[in-house]
Amino acid sequence: MSISQIARSIVESPTLRLNEEARLLREKGEPVIHLGIGEPKNKAPIAAILSSAAKLVSGDVKYTPTDGLPSLKKAILRYTEENYDRVVAPENVIVSDGAKQCLFNLLYTLCNPQDEVIVLAPYWVSYPEIVKMVGAVPVVVRPEDGSFVPRWSDVERVVSSSTKALILNSPNNPSGAIYPAAFVEEAVQFCERKGIWLIADDIYHKLVFDGKTAPPACRYSDRDPEATKVILVNGVAKLYGMTGFRIGWIVAPRKLVEVMTNVQAQTTSCVSPVLQAAAEGALTGMQGIVESLRLTMQNNRDVLMNELKTFTGVRVAKPEGTFYALPDFRAFGNDSVAISRTLLQKARVVTVPGREFGMEGHLRLSFAGTVKDLTEGVARMKWALDAESPNEIYIGDRKMVRDWL
Ligand code: PMP
């Protein structure tokens, strides 16, 4: 079969593949614990449900303006002002099907073939693939010192005349690290000086712990909304636990929004008004839900850290935000795919191999699930990876058998 070169170069989304594997095992009655999944367990906010239900029962479900319903854009303007102290116009905003489509539209709009986009490791799995899909080249910068934040000088070293953009995701999926203010400031000032776009993926920006905040990139730009090189990507998926509603948005200079609107008009036309109404409900409804999710995640993070403390061989940096940790499992081998597979086969615990995030030897563990899953999941992992552990064991009320498969 003749398949395009670009499509052939795109790898499957490992997180979505693992979700599917876990679902199939669960369907067969297997006691799977899913520490791979990147979504909170909470139900969507009631304001979101009521608002989308009202739209649905009105029966008036038609195309909307390509760049989004004016009322949702108004809510986004307010959100941007309240959270970022940035006053922008409706023409600076475009709503898409999740932050993922935002990033695709954006990179499609910005990049010529062979342009380079700098991606900082550890990175969200989709960045390099989306960059490749638009014909551009991902240039990965890795921290040299075992930390999760590269030195800014190492980033500058890879900048070339082909560099079009840099993606910054803080707090970071998969490490949970917040990029320090000095790093963000240097990144913004450098990009604005050099005419490089800085894409701030802020999808987790309020899920931060211990009183910390993630310094937002736009804070360090003193340019007006039409001149800034900082582009803000955001959405309702993570903060409101609304992953299935597929609503994200971009705040950018209007010239860019205009072109992204053309791109979207020729692909999806617009986002479903039922889902846009849900996002509007979430943004304009009671915001306590975000704080309560943040507190739950902070507590889950603490539970996971406690469990990992007694996991001999595993080293972990405490996540400062998100709902992911990226512990170092190199004591059990350098092949994170093999370790992850062993854990699924022997202990029925889903983890995501660090290789997918540009951090071989690590595993990404999500703490978005329940405390019970975290404690039992880690107990099973310890049992499965310890060569000395007995062949059969009860963990909670579950009998575990080492040669399960
Ligand atoms: N950016 C990052 C860093 C993410 O982790 C995710 C989701 N896993 C997205 C973007 C995409 O979000 P959405 O579900 O809104 O497409």
Coordinates of C-alpha atoms and ligand atoms in Angstrom, one line a residue:
M1 CA 0.0 0.0 0.0
S2 CA 1.3 3.4 -0.8
I3 CA 1.3 5.6 2.3
S4 CA 2.8 9.1 2.5
Q5 CA 6.2 9.5 3.9
I6 CA 5.1 11.9 6.6
A7 CA 2.2 9.6 7.7
R8 CA 4.5 6.6 7.8
S9 CA 7.0 8.5 10.1
I10 CA 4.3 9.2 12.7
V11 CA 4.3 6.8 15.7
E12 CA 1.3 5.6 17.4
S13 CA 0.3 7.6 20.6
P14 CA 1.8 5.3 23.3
T15 CA -0.5 6.6 26.0
L16 CA -3.6 6.0 23.9
R17 CA -2.3 2.5 22.9
L18 CA -1.8 1.7 26.6
N19 CA -5.3 2.9 27.4
E20 CA -6.6 0.5 24.9
E21 CA -4.5 -2.4 26.1
A22 CA -5.7 -1.7 29.7
R23 CA -9.3 -1.5 28.6
L24 CA -9.0 -4.9 26.7
L25 CA -7.4 -6.5 29.7
R26 CA -10.1 -5.1 32.1
E27 CA -12.8 -6.4 29.7
K28 CA -11.3 -9.8 30.2
G29 CA -11.7 -9.4 33.9
E30 CA -8.0 -8.8 34.6
P31 CA -7.3 -6.6 37.7
V32 CA -5.5 -3.8 35.9
I33 CA -4.2 -0.8 37.7
H34 CA -3.8 2.1 35.4
L35 CA -1.0 4.5 36.4
G36 CA -0.6 5.5 32.8
I37 CA -3.6 7.6 32.2
G38 CA -3.5 11.4 32.1
E39 CA -7.0 12.3 33.3
P40 CA -8.5 13.0 36.6
K41 CA -11.4 10.8 37.9
N42 CA -13.8 13.7 38.7
K43 CA -17.0 14.2 36.9
A44 CA -17.3 17.3 34.7
P45 CA -18.4 20.4 36.6
I46 CA -22.1 20.7 36.9
A47 CA -22.1 24.1 35.2
A48 CA -20.4 22.5 32.2
I49 CA -23.0 19.8 32.0
L50 CA -26.0 22.1 32.4
S51 CA -24.7 24.5 29.8
S52 CA -24.0 21.9 27.2
A53 CA -27.3 20.1 28.0
A54 CA -29.2 23.4 27.5
K55 CA -27.5 23.8 24.1
L56 CA -28.4 20.3 23.1
V57 CA -32.0 20.4 24.1
S58 CA -32.4 23.7 22.3
G59 CA -32.0 21.7 19.2
D60 CA -30.1 24.6 17.7
V61 CA -26.9 22.7 17.1
K62 CA -25.3 24.2 14.0
Y63 CA -22.0 25.3 12.7
T64 CA -20.5 28.1 14.8
P65 CA -18.0 30.7 13.7
T66 CA -14.8 28.8 12.9
D67 CA -12.8 30.5 15.6
G68 CA -15.4 29.8 18.3
L69 CA -18.7 31.0 19.8
P70 CA -18.4 34.6 20.8
S71 CA -19.7 33.9 24.3
L72 CA -17.0 31.2 24.9
K73 CA -14.4 33.6 23.5
K74 CA -15.6 36.2 26.0
A75 CA -15.2 33.7 28.8
I76 CA -11.7 33.0 27.5
L77 CA -10.8 36.7 27.5
R78 CA -11.9 37.0 31.1
Y79 CA -9.9 33.9 32.0
T80 CA -6.8 35.3 30.3
E81 CA -7.2 38.6 32.1
E82 CA -7.8 37.0 35.5
N83 CA -5.1 34.4 35.3
Y84 CA -2.5 36.1 33.2
D85 CA -3.2 39.8 33.7
R86 CA -3.3 40.1 29.9
V87 CA -6.1 42.0 28.1
V88 CA -6.6 40.6 24.6
A89 CA -9.4 41.0 22.0
P90 CA -11.7 38.3 20.6
E91 CA -9.6 38.4 17.4
N92 CA -6.6 37.1 19.5
V93 CA -8.4 33.9 20.4
I94 CA -9.3 30.7 18.5
V95 CA -11.1 27.7 19.9
S96 CA -10.2 24.2 18.7
D97 CA -10.8 20.5 19.5
G98 CA -8.5 20.2 22.4
A99 CA -5.1 21.7 23.0
K100 CA -3.8 18.9 20.7
Q101 CA -5.6 20.4 17.7
C102 CA -4.5 23.9 18.8
L103 CA -0.9 22.7 18.6
F104 CA -1.4 21.1 15.3
N105 CA -3.1 24.1 13.7
L106 CA -0.5 26.4 15.2
L107 CA 2.6 24.4 14.0
Y108 CA 0.9 23.9 10.6
T109 CA 0.5 27.7 10.4
L110 CA 4.0 28.6 11.6
C111 CA 6.3 26.1 9.9
N112 CA 7.7 25.7 6.5
P113 CA 9.1 22.3 5.5
Q114 CA 12.4 21.7 7.4
D115 CA 11.9 24.5 9.8
E116 CA 13.1 23.5 13.3
V117 CA 11.0 23.5 16.5
I118 CA 12.8 23.1 19.8
V119 CA 11.3 20.6 22.2
L120 CA 12.7 20.3 25.7
A121 CA 13.1 16.8 27.2
P122 CA 11.3 15.4 28.9
Y123 CA 8.5 16.3 26.6
W124 CA 4.9 15.4 26.0
V125 CA 4.9 12.5 23.5
S126 CA 2.9 14.4 20.9
Y127 CA 5.2 17.4 20.4
P128 CA 7.8 15.7 18.1
E129 CA 5.1 13.9 16.2
I130 CA 3.0 17.0 15.5
V131 CA 6.1 18.9 14.4
K132 CA 6.9 16.0 12.0
M133 CA 3.3 16.0 10.7
V134 CA 3.7 19.6 9.5
G135 CA 6.9 18.8 7.7
A136 CA 9.1 20.5 10.3
V137 CA 11.9 19.0 12.3
P138 CA 11.8 18.5 16.1
V139 CA 15.1 19.5 17.8
V140 CA 15.3 18.0 21.2
V141 CA 17.3 19.5 24.1
R142 CA 18.0 17.2 27.0
P143 CA 19.1 18.2 30.5
E144 CA 22.6 17.0 31.0
D145 CA 22.6 16.8 34.8
G146 CA 19.8 14.3 35.4
S147 CA 17.4 17.0 36.2
F148 CA 14.2 17.8 34.3
V149 CA 15.2 21.3 33.2
P150 CA 18.0 21.8 30.6
R151 CA 20.4 24.7 31.0
W152 CA 19.3 27.7 28.9
S153 CA 22.8 27.8 27.3
D154 CA 22.2 24.3 26.0
V155 CA 19.0 25.5 24.4
E156 CA 20.7 28.5 22.8
R157 CA 23.3 26.2 21.3
V158 CA 20.8 24.4 19.1
V159 CA 19.2 27.6 17.8
S160 CA 19.8 28.0 14.0
S161 CA 18.5 30.2 11.2
S162 CA 15.9 27.5 10.7
T163 CA 14.5 27.7 14.3
K164 CA 10.9 28.7 14.1
A165 CA 9.6 28.0 17.6
L166 CA 10.3 26.6 21.0
I167 CA 7.7 24.7 23.0
L168 CA 7.6 25.3 26.8
N169 CA 5.2 23.2 28.9
S170 CA 5.2 24.3 32.6
P171 CA 4.3 22.5 34.8
N172 CA 5.6 19.7 32.7
N173 CA 4.1 16.5 31.4
P174 CA 5.7 14.0 32.2
S175 CA 8.0 15.2 35.0
G176 CA 5.8 17.5 37.0
A177 CA 8.6 20.0 37.1
I178 CA 7.9 23.8 37.0
Y179 CA 10.4 25.7 34.8
P180 CA 12.1 28.3 37.1
A181 CA 11.3 32.0 36.5
A182 CA 14.8 32.7 35.4
F183 CA 14.6 30.1 32.7
V184 CA 11.2 31.3 31.4
E185 CA 12.4 34.9 31.4
E186 CA 15.5 34.1 29.5
A187 CA 13.5 32.0 27.0
V188 CA 11.0 34.8 26.4
Q189 CA 13.6 37.5 26.0
F190 CA 15.8 35.4 23.8
C191 CA 12.9 34.4 21.5
E192 CA 11.5 37.9 21.2
R193 CA 15.0 39.2 20.4
K194 CA 15.6 36.6 17.8
G195 CA 12.0 36.5 16.3
I196 CA 11.4 32.9 17.4
W197 CA 7.8 31.9 18.5
L198 CA 7.6 30.7 22.1
I199 CA 4.7 28.3 22.5
A200 CA 3.6 28.2 26.1
D201 CA 1.5 25.0 26.6
D202 CA -0.2 26.0 29.9
I203 CA -2.7 23.1 30.0
Y204 CA -1.7 22.3 33.6
H205 CA -1.0 25.8 34.8
K206 CA -3.2 25.7 37.9
L207 CA -2.3 22.2 39.0
V208 CA 0.7 23.3 41.1
F209 CA 1.6 22.3 44.6
D210 CA 3.0 23.5 47.9
G211 CA 2.0 27.1 47.3
K212 CA 4.2 27.3 44.2
T213 CA 3.1 28.9 40.9
A214 CA 4.3 28.2 37.4
P215 CA 5.8 31.5 36.1
P216 CA 3.8 32.2 33.0
A217 CA 5.8 33.0 29.8
C218 CA 3.6 36.0 28.9
R219 CA 4.6 37.7 32.2
Y220 CA 8.1 38.3 30.7
S221 CA 7.0 39.8 27.5
D222 CA 6.4 43.6 27.6
R223 CA 5.2 43.6 24.0
D224 CA 1.6 44.3 23.1
P225 CA -0.7 41.3 22.0
E226 CA 0.0 41.9 18.3
A227 CA 3.8 42.1 18.7
T228 CA 4.5 39.4 21.3
K229 CA 6.2 36.2 20.2
V230 CA 4.6 34.3 23.1
I231 CA 1.6 32.1 22.1
L232 CA -0.6 30.7 24.9
V233 CA -2.1 27.3 24.5
N234 CA -4.8 26.3 27.1
G235 CA -7.9 24.2 27.6
V236 CA -10.4 22.7 29.9
A237 CA -9.2 19.1 29.7
K238 CA -6.9 18.9 32.7
L239 CA -8.0 21.7 35.1
Y240 CA -11.6 20.8 35.0
G241 CA -11.2 17.1 34.3
M242 CA -13.0 17.5 31.0
T243 CA -10.7 15.5 28.7
G244 CA -13.6 14.1 26.7
F245 CA -15.1 17.5 25.8
R246 CA -12.1 18.3 23.6
I247 CA -11.9 22.0 24.0
G248 CA -8.7 24.0 23.8
W249 CA -7.8 27.5 22.7
I250 CA -4.9 29.7 21.6
V251 CA -4.2 33.3 22.5
A252 CA -1.9 34.8 19.8
P253 CA -1.5 37.9 17.6
R254 CA -4.5 38.3 15.4
K255 CA -2.6 37.8 12.2
L256 CA -1.8 34.3 13.3
V257 CA -5.3 33.7 14.6
E258 CA -6.6 34.7 11.2
V259 CA -4.5 32.2 9.4
M260 CA -5.2 29.4 11.9
T261 CA -8.9 30.2 11.4
N262 CA -8.5 29.5 7.6
V263 CA -6.7 26.2 8.4
Q264 CA -9.4 25.2 10.8
A265 CA -12.1 26.2 8.3
Q266 CA -10.7 23.8 5.8
T267 CA -10.4 20.9 8.2
T268 CA -12.9 20.7 11.0
S269 CA -15.0 23.9 10.2
C270 CA -15.6 24.6 13.9
V271 CA -15.9 22.9 17.2
S272 CA -19.3 21.4 18.2
P273 CA -21.4 24.1 19.9
V274 CA -22.5 21.5 22.5
L275 CA -18.9 21.1 23.7
Q276 CA -18.1 24.8 23.4
A277 CA -21.1 25.5 25.7
A278 CA -19.7 23.0 28.2
A279 CA -16.4 24.8 28.2
E280 CA -18.1 28.2 28.7
G281 CA -20.1 26.7 31.6
A282 CA -16.8 25.5 33.2
L283 CA -15.1 28.8 32.7
T284 CA -17.9 30.9 34.0
G285 CA -19.2 28.5 36.7
M286 CA -17.9 28.0 40.3
Q287 CA -14.1 27.7 40.2
G288 CA -13.8 25.8 43.4
I289 CA -13.7 22.6 41.4
V290 CA -10.2 23.5 40.1
E291 CA -8.9 24.1 43.6
S292 CA -10.5 20.9 44.9
L293 CA -8.9 18.9 42.0
R294 CA -5.5 20.6 42.8
L295 CA -5.8 19.6 46.4
T296 CA -6.7 16.0 45.5
M297 CA -3.7 15.8 43.1
Q298 CA -1.4 17.3 45.8
N299 CA -2.5 14.6 48.3
N300 CA -2.2 11.9 45.6
R301 CA 1.3 13.2 44.9
D302 CA 2.2 12.9 48.6
V303 CA 0.8 9.3 48.7
L304 CA 2.9 8.3 45.7
M305 CA 6.0 9.9 47.0
N306 CA 5.6 8.0 50.3
E307 CA 5.2 4.7 48.5
L308 CA 8.2 5.3 46.2
K309 CA 10.4 6.3 49.2
T310 CA 10.5 2.6 50.2
F311 CA 11.0 1.3 46.7
T312 CA 14.6 0.3 46.7
G313 CA 16.5 1.4 43.6
V314 CA 13.9 3.9 42.5
R315 CA 14.8 7.6 42.6
V316 CA 12.3 10.3 42.1
A317 CA 12.1 14.1 42.0
K318 CA 9.0 15.4 43.7
P319 CA 6.5 16.7 41.1
E320 CA 5.7 20.4 41.7
G321 CA 2.6 20.2 39.6
T322 CA 0.5 18.2 37.0
F323 CA -0.5 14.7 38.0
Y324 CA 2.6 12.9 36.8
A325 CA 5.9 11.7 38.3
L326 CA 8.8 10.5 36.3
P327 CA 10.9 8.2 38.6
D328 CA 14.2 6.8 37.5
F329 CA 14.1 3.0 37.2
R330 CA 17.6 2.5 35.8
A331 CA 18.4 0.2 38.8
F332 CA 16.2 -2.3 36.9
G333 CA 17.7 -1.8 33.5
N334 CA 18.0 0.9 30.9
D335 CA 15.1 -0.3 28.7
S336 CA 12.0 1.5 30.0
V337 CA 9.8 -0.2 27.4
A338 CA 10.9 -3.6 28.7
I339 CA 10.3 -2.6 32.4
S340 CA 6.9 -1.2 31.6
R341 CA 6.0 -4.4 29.7
T342 CA 7.2 -6.5 32.6
L343 CA 5.0 -4.5 35.0
L344 CA 2.0 -4.9 32.8
Q345 CA 2.5 -8.6 32.2
K346 CA 3.5 -9.6 35.8
A347 CA 1.7 -7.1 38.0
R348 CA -1.0 -5.8 35.7
V349 CA 0.1 -2.2 36.3
V350 CA 0.1 0.2 33.4
T351 CA 3.0 2.7 33.3
V352 CA 4.3 4.7 30.4
P353 CA 8.0 4.1 29.3
G354 CA 10.2 7.2 29.7
R355 CA 11.6 6.6 26.2
E356 CA 8.4 8.0 24.8
F357 CA 9.1 11.3 26.6
G358 CA 12.8 11.4 25.7
M359 CA 13.9 10.1 29.1
E360 CA 15.0 6.6 28.8
G361 CA 15.3 4.6 32.0
H362 CA 12.4 6.4 33.6
L363 CA 8.7 5.5 33.9
R364 CA 5.9 8.0 33.9
L365 CA 3.4 7.3 36.7
S366 CA 0.1 9.2 36.7
F367 CA -1.3 10.0 40.1
A368 CA -4.6 11.2 38.7
G369 CA -6.4 8.0 39.9
T370 CA -7.4 6.8 43.4
V371 CA -5.1 6.6 46.4
K372 CA -6.0 2.9 46.6
D373 CA -4.7 2.4 43.0
L374 CA -1.5 4.3 43.9
T375 CA -0.7 2.3 47.0
E376 CA -1.6 -1.1 45.5
G377 CA 0.0 -0.2 42.2
V378 CA 3.4 0.6 43.7
A379 CA 3.2 -2.5 46.0
R380 CA 2.6 -4.7 42.9
M381 CA 5.5 -3.0 41.1
K382 CA 7.9 -3.6 44.0
W383 CA 6.8 -7.2 44.1
A384 CA 7.2 -7.7 40.3
L385 CA 10.6 -6.1 40.0
D386 CA 12.2 -7.6 43.1
A387 CA 14.0 -10.8 42.1
E388 CA 13.8 -12.1 45.7
S389 CA 10.0 -11.7 46.1
P390 CA 7.9 -14.9 46.4
N391 CA 6.2 -16.3 43.3
E392 CA 2.8 -15.8 44.8
I393 CA 1.6 -13.1 47.1
Y394 CA -1.5 -11.4 48.3
I395 CA -1.5 -7.6 47.8
G396 CA -4.6 -6.3 49.5
D397 CA -7.1 -9.1 48.9
R398 CA -5.6 -9.9 45.5
K399 CA -3.5 -13.0 44.8
M400 CA -0.6 -12.1 42.6
V401 CA 1.1 -14.8 40.6
R402 CA 4.5 -14.0 39.2
D403 CA 4.3 -16.0 35.9
W404 CA 0.9 -14.6 35.2
L405 CA 1.1 -14.9 31.4
Ligands
PMP1 N1 -0.4 19.4 26.1 C1 0.0 18.6 27.1 C2 1.3 18.8 27.8 C3 -0.8 17.5 27.4 O1 -0.4 16.6 28.4 C4 -2.0 17.2 26.8 C5 -2.9 16.0 27.1 N2 -2.3 14.9 27.6 C6 -2.4 18.1 25.8 C7 -1.6 19.2 25.5 C8 -3.6 17.9 25.0 O2 -4.8 18.3 25.6 P1 -6.2 18.1 25.0 O3 -6.8 16.9 25.7 O4 -6.9 19.4 25.4 O5 -6.1 18.0 23.6

